[in-house]
Coordinates of C-alpha atoms and ligand atoms in Angstrom, one line a residue:
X1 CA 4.0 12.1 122.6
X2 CA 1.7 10.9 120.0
X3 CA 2.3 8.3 117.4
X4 CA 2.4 9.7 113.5
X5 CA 2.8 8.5 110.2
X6 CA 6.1 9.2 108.4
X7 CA 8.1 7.8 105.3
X8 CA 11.8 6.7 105.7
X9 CA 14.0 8.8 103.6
X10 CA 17.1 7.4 104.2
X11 CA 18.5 4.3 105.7
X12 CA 22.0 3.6 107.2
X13 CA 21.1 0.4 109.0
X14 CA 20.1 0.4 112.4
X15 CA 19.6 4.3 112.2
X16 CA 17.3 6.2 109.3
X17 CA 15.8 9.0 108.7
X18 CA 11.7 9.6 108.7
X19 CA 10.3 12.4 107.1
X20 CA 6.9 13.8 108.9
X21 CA 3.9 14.8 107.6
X22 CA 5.5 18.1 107.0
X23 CA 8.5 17.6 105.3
X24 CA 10.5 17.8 107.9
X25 CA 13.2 14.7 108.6
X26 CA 14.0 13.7 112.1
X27 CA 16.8 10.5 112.9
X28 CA 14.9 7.6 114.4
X29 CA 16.0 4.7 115.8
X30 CA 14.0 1.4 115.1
X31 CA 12.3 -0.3 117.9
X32 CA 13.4 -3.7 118.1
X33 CA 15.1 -6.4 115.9
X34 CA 12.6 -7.4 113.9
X35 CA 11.5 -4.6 112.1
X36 CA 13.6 -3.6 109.6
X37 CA 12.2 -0.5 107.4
X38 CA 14.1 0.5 103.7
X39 CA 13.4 3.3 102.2
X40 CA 10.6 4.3 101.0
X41 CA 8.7 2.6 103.7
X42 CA 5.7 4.8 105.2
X43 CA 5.8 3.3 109.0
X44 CA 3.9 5.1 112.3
X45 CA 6.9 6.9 114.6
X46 CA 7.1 8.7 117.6
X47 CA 9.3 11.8 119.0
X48 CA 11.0 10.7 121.9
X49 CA 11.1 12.7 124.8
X50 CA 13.1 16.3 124.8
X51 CA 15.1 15.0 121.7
X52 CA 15.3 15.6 118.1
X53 CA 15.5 12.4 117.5
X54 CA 12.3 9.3 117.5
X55 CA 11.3 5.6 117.5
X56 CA 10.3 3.8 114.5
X57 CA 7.6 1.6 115.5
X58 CA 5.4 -0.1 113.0
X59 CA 6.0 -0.5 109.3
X60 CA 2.8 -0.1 107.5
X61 CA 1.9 -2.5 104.6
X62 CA 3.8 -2.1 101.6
X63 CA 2.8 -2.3 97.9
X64 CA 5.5 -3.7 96.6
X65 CA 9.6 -4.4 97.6
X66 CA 12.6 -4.0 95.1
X67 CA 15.0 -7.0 96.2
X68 CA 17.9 -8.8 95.7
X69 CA 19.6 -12.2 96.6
X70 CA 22.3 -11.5 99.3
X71 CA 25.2 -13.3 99.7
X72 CA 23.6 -16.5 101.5
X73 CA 20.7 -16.5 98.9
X74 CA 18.1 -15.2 100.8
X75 CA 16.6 -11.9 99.6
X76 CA 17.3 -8.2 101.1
X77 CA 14.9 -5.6 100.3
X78 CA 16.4 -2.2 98.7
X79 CA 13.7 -0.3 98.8
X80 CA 9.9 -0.5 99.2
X81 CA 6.6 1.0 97.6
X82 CA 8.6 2.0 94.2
X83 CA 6.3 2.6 91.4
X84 CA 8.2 3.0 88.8
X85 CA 11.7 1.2 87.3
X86 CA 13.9 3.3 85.4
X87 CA 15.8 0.9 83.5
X88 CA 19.0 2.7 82.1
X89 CA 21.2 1.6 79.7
X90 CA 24.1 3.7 77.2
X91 CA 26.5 3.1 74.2
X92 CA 29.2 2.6 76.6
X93 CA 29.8 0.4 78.8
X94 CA 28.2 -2.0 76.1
X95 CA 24.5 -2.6 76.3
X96 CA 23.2 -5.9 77.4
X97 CA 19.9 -6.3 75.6
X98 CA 18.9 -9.5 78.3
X99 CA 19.8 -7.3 81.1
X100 CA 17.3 -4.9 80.1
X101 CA 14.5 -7.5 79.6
X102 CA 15.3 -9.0 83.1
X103 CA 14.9 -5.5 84.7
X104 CA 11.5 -4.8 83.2
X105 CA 10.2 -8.2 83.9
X106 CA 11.3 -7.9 87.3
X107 CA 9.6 -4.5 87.4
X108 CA 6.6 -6.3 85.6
X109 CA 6.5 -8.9 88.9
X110 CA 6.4 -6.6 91.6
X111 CA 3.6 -4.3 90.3
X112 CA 5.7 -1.8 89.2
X113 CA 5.2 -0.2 85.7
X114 CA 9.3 0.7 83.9
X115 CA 10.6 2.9 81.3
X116 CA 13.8 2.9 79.4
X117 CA 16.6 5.5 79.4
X118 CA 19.4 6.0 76.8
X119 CA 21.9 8.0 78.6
X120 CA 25.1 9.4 77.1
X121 CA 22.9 10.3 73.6
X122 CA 25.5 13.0 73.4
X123 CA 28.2 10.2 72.0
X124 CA 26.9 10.2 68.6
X125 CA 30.3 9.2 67.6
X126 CA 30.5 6.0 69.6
X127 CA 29.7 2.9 67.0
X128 CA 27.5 1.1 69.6
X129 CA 24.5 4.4 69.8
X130 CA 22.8 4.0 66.5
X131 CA 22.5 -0.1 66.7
X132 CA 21.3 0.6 70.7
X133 CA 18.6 3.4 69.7
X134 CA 17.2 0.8 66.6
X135 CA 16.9 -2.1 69.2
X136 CA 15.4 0.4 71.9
X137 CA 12.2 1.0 69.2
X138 CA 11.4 -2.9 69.8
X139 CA 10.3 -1.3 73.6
X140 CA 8.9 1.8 72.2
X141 CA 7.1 -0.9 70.4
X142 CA 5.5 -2.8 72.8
X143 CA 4.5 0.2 74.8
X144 CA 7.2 1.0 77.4
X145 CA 8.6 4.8 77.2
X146 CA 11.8 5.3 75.8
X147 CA 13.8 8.3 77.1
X148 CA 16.9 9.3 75.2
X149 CA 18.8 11.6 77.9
X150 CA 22.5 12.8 78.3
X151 CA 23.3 13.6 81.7
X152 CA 26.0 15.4 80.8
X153 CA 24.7 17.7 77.4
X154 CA 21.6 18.0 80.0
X155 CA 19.4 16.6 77.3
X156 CA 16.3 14.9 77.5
X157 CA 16.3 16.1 81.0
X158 CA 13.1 17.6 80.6
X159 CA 11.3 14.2 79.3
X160 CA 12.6 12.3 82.2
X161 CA 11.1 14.9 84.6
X162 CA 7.8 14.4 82.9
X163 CA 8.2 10.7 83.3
X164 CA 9.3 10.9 87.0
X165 CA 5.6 12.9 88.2
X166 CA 3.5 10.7 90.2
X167 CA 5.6 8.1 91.1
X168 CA 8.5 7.0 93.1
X169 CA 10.9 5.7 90.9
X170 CA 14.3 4.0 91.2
X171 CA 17.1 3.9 88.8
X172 CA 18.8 0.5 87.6
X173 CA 21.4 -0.6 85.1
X174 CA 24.8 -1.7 84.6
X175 CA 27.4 0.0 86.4
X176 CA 28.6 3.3 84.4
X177 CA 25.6 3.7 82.5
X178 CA 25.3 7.0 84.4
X179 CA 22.8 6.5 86.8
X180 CA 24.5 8.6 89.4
X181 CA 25.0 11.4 86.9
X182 CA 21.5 11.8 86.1
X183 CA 20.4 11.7 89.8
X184 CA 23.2 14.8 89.9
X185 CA 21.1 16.5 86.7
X186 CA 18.2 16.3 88.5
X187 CA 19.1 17.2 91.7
X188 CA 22.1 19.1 91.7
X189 CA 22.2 19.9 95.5
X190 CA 22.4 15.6 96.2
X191 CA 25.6 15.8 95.2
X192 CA 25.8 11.9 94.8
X193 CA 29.2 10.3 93.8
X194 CA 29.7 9.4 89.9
X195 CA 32.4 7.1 88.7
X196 CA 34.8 9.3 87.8
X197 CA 34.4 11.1 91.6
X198 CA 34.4 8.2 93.6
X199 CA 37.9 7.3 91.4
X200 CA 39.3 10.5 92.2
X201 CA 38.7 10.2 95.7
X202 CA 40.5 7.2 96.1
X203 CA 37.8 6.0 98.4
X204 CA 35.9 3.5 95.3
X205 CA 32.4 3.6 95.3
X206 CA 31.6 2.5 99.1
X207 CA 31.7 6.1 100.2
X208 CA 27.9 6.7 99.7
X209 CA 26.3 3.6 101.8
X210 CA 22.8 4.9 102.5
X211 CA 20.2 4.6 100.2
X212 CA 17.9 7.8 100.1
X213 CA 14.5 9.1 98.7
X214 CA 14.3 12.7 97.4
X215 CA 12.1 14.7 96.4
X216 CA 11.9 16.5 93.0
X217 CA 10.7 20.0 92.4
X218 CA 9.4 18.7 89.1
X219 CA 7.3 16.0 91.4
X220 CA 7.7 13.0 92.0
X221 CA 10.4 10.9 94.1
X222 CA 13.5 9.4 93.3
X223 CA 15.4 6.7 95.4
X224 CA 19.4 6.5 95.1
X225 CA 20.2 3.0 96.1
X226 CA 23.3 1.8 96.5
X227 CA 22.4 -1.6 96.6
X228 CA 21.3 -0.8 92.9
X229 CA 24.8 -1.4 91.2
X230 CA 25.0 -5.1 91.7
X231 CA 21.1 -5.6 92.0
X232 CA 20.7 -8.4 89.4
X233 CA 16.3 -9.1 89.6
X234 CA 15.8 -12.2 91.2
X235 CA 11.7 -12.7 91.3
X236 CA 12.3 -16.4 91.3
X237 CA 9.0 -16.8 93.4
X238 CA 7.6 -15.9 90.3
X239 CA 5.5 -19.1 88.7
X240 CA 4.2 -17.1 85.4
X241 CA 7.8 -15.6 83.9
X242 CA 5.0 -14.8 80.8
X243 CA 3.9 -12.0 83.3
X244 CA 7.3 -10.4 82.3
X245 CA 6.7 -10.0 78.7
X246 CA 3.9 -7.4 78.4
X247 CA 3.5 -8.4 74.8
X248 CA 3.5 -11.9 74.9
X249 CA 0.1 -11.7 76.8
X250 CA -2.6 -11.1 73.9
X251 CA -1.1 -13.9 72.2
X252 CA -0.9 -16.3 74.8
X253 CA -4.9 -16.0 75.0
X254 CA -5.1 -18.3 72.2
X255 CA -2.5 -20.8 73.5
X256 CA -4.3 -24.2 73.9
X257 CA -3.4 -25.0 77.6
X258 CA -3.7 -23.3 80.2
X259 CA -0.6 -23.4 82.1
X260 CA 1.6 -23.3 78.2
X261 CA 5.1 -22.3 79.2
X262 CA 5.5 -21.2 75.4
X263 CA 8.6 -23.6 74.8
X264 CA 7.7 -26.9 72.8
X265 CA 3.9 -26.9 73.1
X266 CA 1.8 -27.7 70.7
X267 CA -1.2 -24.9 69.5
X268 CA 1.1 -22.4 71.5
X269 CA -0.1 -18.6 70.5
X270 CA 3.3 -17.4 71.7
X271 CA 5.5 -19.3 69.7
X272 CA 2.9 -18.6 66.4
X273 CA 3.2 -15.0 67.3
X274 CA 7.3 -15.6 67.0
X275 CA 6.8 -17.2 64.0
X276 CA 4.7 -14.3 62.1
X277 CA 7.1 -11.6 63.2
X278 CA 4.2 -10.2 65.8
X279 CA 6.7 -11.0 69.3
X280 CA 10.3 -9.8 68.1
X281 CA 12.6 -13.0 68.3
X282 CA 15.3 -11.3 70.3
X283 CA 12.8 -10.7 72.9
X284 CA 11.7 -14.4 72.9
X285 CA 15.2 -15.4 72.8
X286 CA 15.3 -13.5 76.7
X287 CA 12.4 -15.1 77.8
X288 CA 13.6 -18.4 77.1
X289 CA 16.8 -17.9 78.8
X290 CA 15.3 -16.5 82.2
X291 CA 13.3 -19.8 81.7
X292 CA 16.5 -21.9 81.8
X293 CA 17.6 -19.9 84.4
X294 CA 14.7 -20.1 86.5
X295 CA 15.0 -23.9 85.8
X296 CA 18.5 -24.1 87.2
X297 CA 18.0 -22.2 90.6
X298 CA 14.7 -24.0 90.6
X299 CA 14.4 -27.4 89.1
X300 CA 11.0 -28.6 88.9
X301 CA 10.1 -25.4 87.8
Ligands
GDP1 N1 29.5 11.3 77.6 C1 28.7 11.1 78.7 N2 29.2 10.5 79.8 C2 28.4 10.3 80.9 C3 27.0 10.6 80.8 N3 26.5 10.3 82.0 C4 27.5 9.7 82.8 N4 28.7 9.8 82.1 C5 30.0 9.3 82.5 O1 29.9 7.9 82.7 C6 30.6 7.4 83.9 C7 29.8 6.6 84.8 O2 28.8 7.5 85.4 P1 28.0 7.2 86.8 O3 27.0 8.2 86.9 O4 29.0 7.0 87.9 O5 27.4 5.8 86.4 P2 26.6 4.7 87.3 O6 27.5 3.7 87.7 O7 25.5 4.2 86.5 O8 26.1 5.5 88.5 C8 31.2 8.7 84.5 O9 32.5 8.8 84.0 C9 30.3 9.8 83.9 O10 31.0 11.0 83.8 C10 26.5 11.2 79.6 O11 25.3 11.5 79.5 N5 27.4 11.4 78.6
MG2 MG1 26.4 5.2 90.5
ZN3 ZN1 2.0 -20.9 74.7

């Protein structure tokens, strides 16, 4: 039989599922040890003979790779040709402000454009919402969209479908923020496992091991990766961390050198633009810290 296109939908390792050109999803295995498709992957499969069941055999070049450091510091890819971040954060568990700005940079390096969600908008009696929603209008700001969603009242559902069409997104964020629980509002037949479930079962929250792509009705793709909850966004092959900071890029037109990194440089338009109030402080604050980061894991940098 003939070779086709297809896009992995889901991935348990060694076995995944491909979804043909019409909708349908058939279990592949993967031709050799080398290739090694994650979701979201388009690749070039074919049936093999008097089974329900094919070969993955070519991976087709991708646009872009959401990754993380594994345990022996290399990188694992999570997912592939994502288009969108979803950067989630609520009142509880506490918001970390940095975290965010790491997650957008990161989107910002691997071509992908992000938006910001405030789940659990329904706890409008926790302390922590109305400080979080004032600090979220820095993003609004600076042109991300800002989604104010509570996966359980089902608000803000509707604005986050809007958002989704057109692009295959991902959700990230601290654990608990209520990723899972929003994939369940939007997809009620996934079924995926929410803190309190996985609790319940006994079984913590290594029951759901595959990472998977789904469709929504609203358009659009979503992709439920695991691998998400701990994902903390490496990008240290990144050289310009300025690329990171949307708005720090009109201002660091008028920086006198070239390669500025915006710290102690004289004529820097960055650090002016901290001065008159035009790039929010807190924000500069995160960019300097992911540059002493990036300094430890790569001196010289
Ligand atoms: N009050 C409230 N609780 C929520 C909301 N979304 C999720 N939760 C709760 O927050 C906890 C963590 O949710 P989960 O979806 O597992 O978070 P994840 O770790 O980001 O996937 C669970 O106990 C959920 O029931 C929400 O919009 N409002
Ligand atoms: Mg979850
Ligand atoms: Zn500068």
């Amino acid at each position: 039989m003939s070779r086709q296109q297809g896009i992995i939908v889901a991935n348990f390792g060694r076995q995944v599922l491909v979804e043909n050109s019409n909708g349908a999803s058939i279990p592949c295995i993967i031709s050799g040890r080398k290739l090694r498709p994650v979701t979201g992957d388009r690749v070039m499969w074919e049936p093999l003979d008097g089974k329900n069941k094919g070969l993955v055999c070519e991976i087709m070049e991708r646009d872009n790779e959401l990754t993380r450091p594994d345990r022996r510091g290399r990188t694992d890819v999570l997912a592939a040709n994502v288009s969108q971040v979803m950067v989630v954060c609520a009142p509880r568990p506490a918001p970390d402000l940095f975290l965010i700005d790491r997650y957008l940079a990161a989107a910002a390096f691997m071509g992908a454009s992000a938006s910001v969600v405030l789940n659990k908008s329904d706890l409008e009696e926790e302390p922590g919402l109305a400080p979080l929603r004032e600090a979220l209008l820095e993003y609004t700001r600076i042109g991300y969209p800002v989604i104010h969603t509570s996966a359980k009242s089902r608000d803000g559902l509707e604005p986050l479908r809007k958002q989704l069409i057109g692009h295959t997104s991902i959700l990230v964020g601290q654990s608990g923020v209520g990723k899972s629980s929003i994939l369940n509002a939007l997809l009620p037949e996934a079924d995926i496992l929410t803190g309190e479930l996985s609790e319940a079962s006994g079984e913590g929250r290594h029951t759901t091991t595959a990472s998977r792509l789904y469709h929504l009705d609203s358009g659009g793709e979503l992709i439920d990766s695991p691998g998400v909850r701990d994902y903390a966004p490496a990008a240290f092959e990144e050289n310009d961390l300025t690329k990171g900071f949307i708005e720090f890029a009109a201002p660091a037109g008028s920086c006198k050198f070239a390669n500025c990194r915006h710290l102690h440089e004289p004529r820097c338009g960055v650090t002016q633009a901290v001065k008159d109030g035009v790039i929010c402080a807190r924000r500069y604050e995160s960019y300097k810290r992911l540059t002493r980061l990036m300094e430890q894991l790569r001196p010289g940098y």
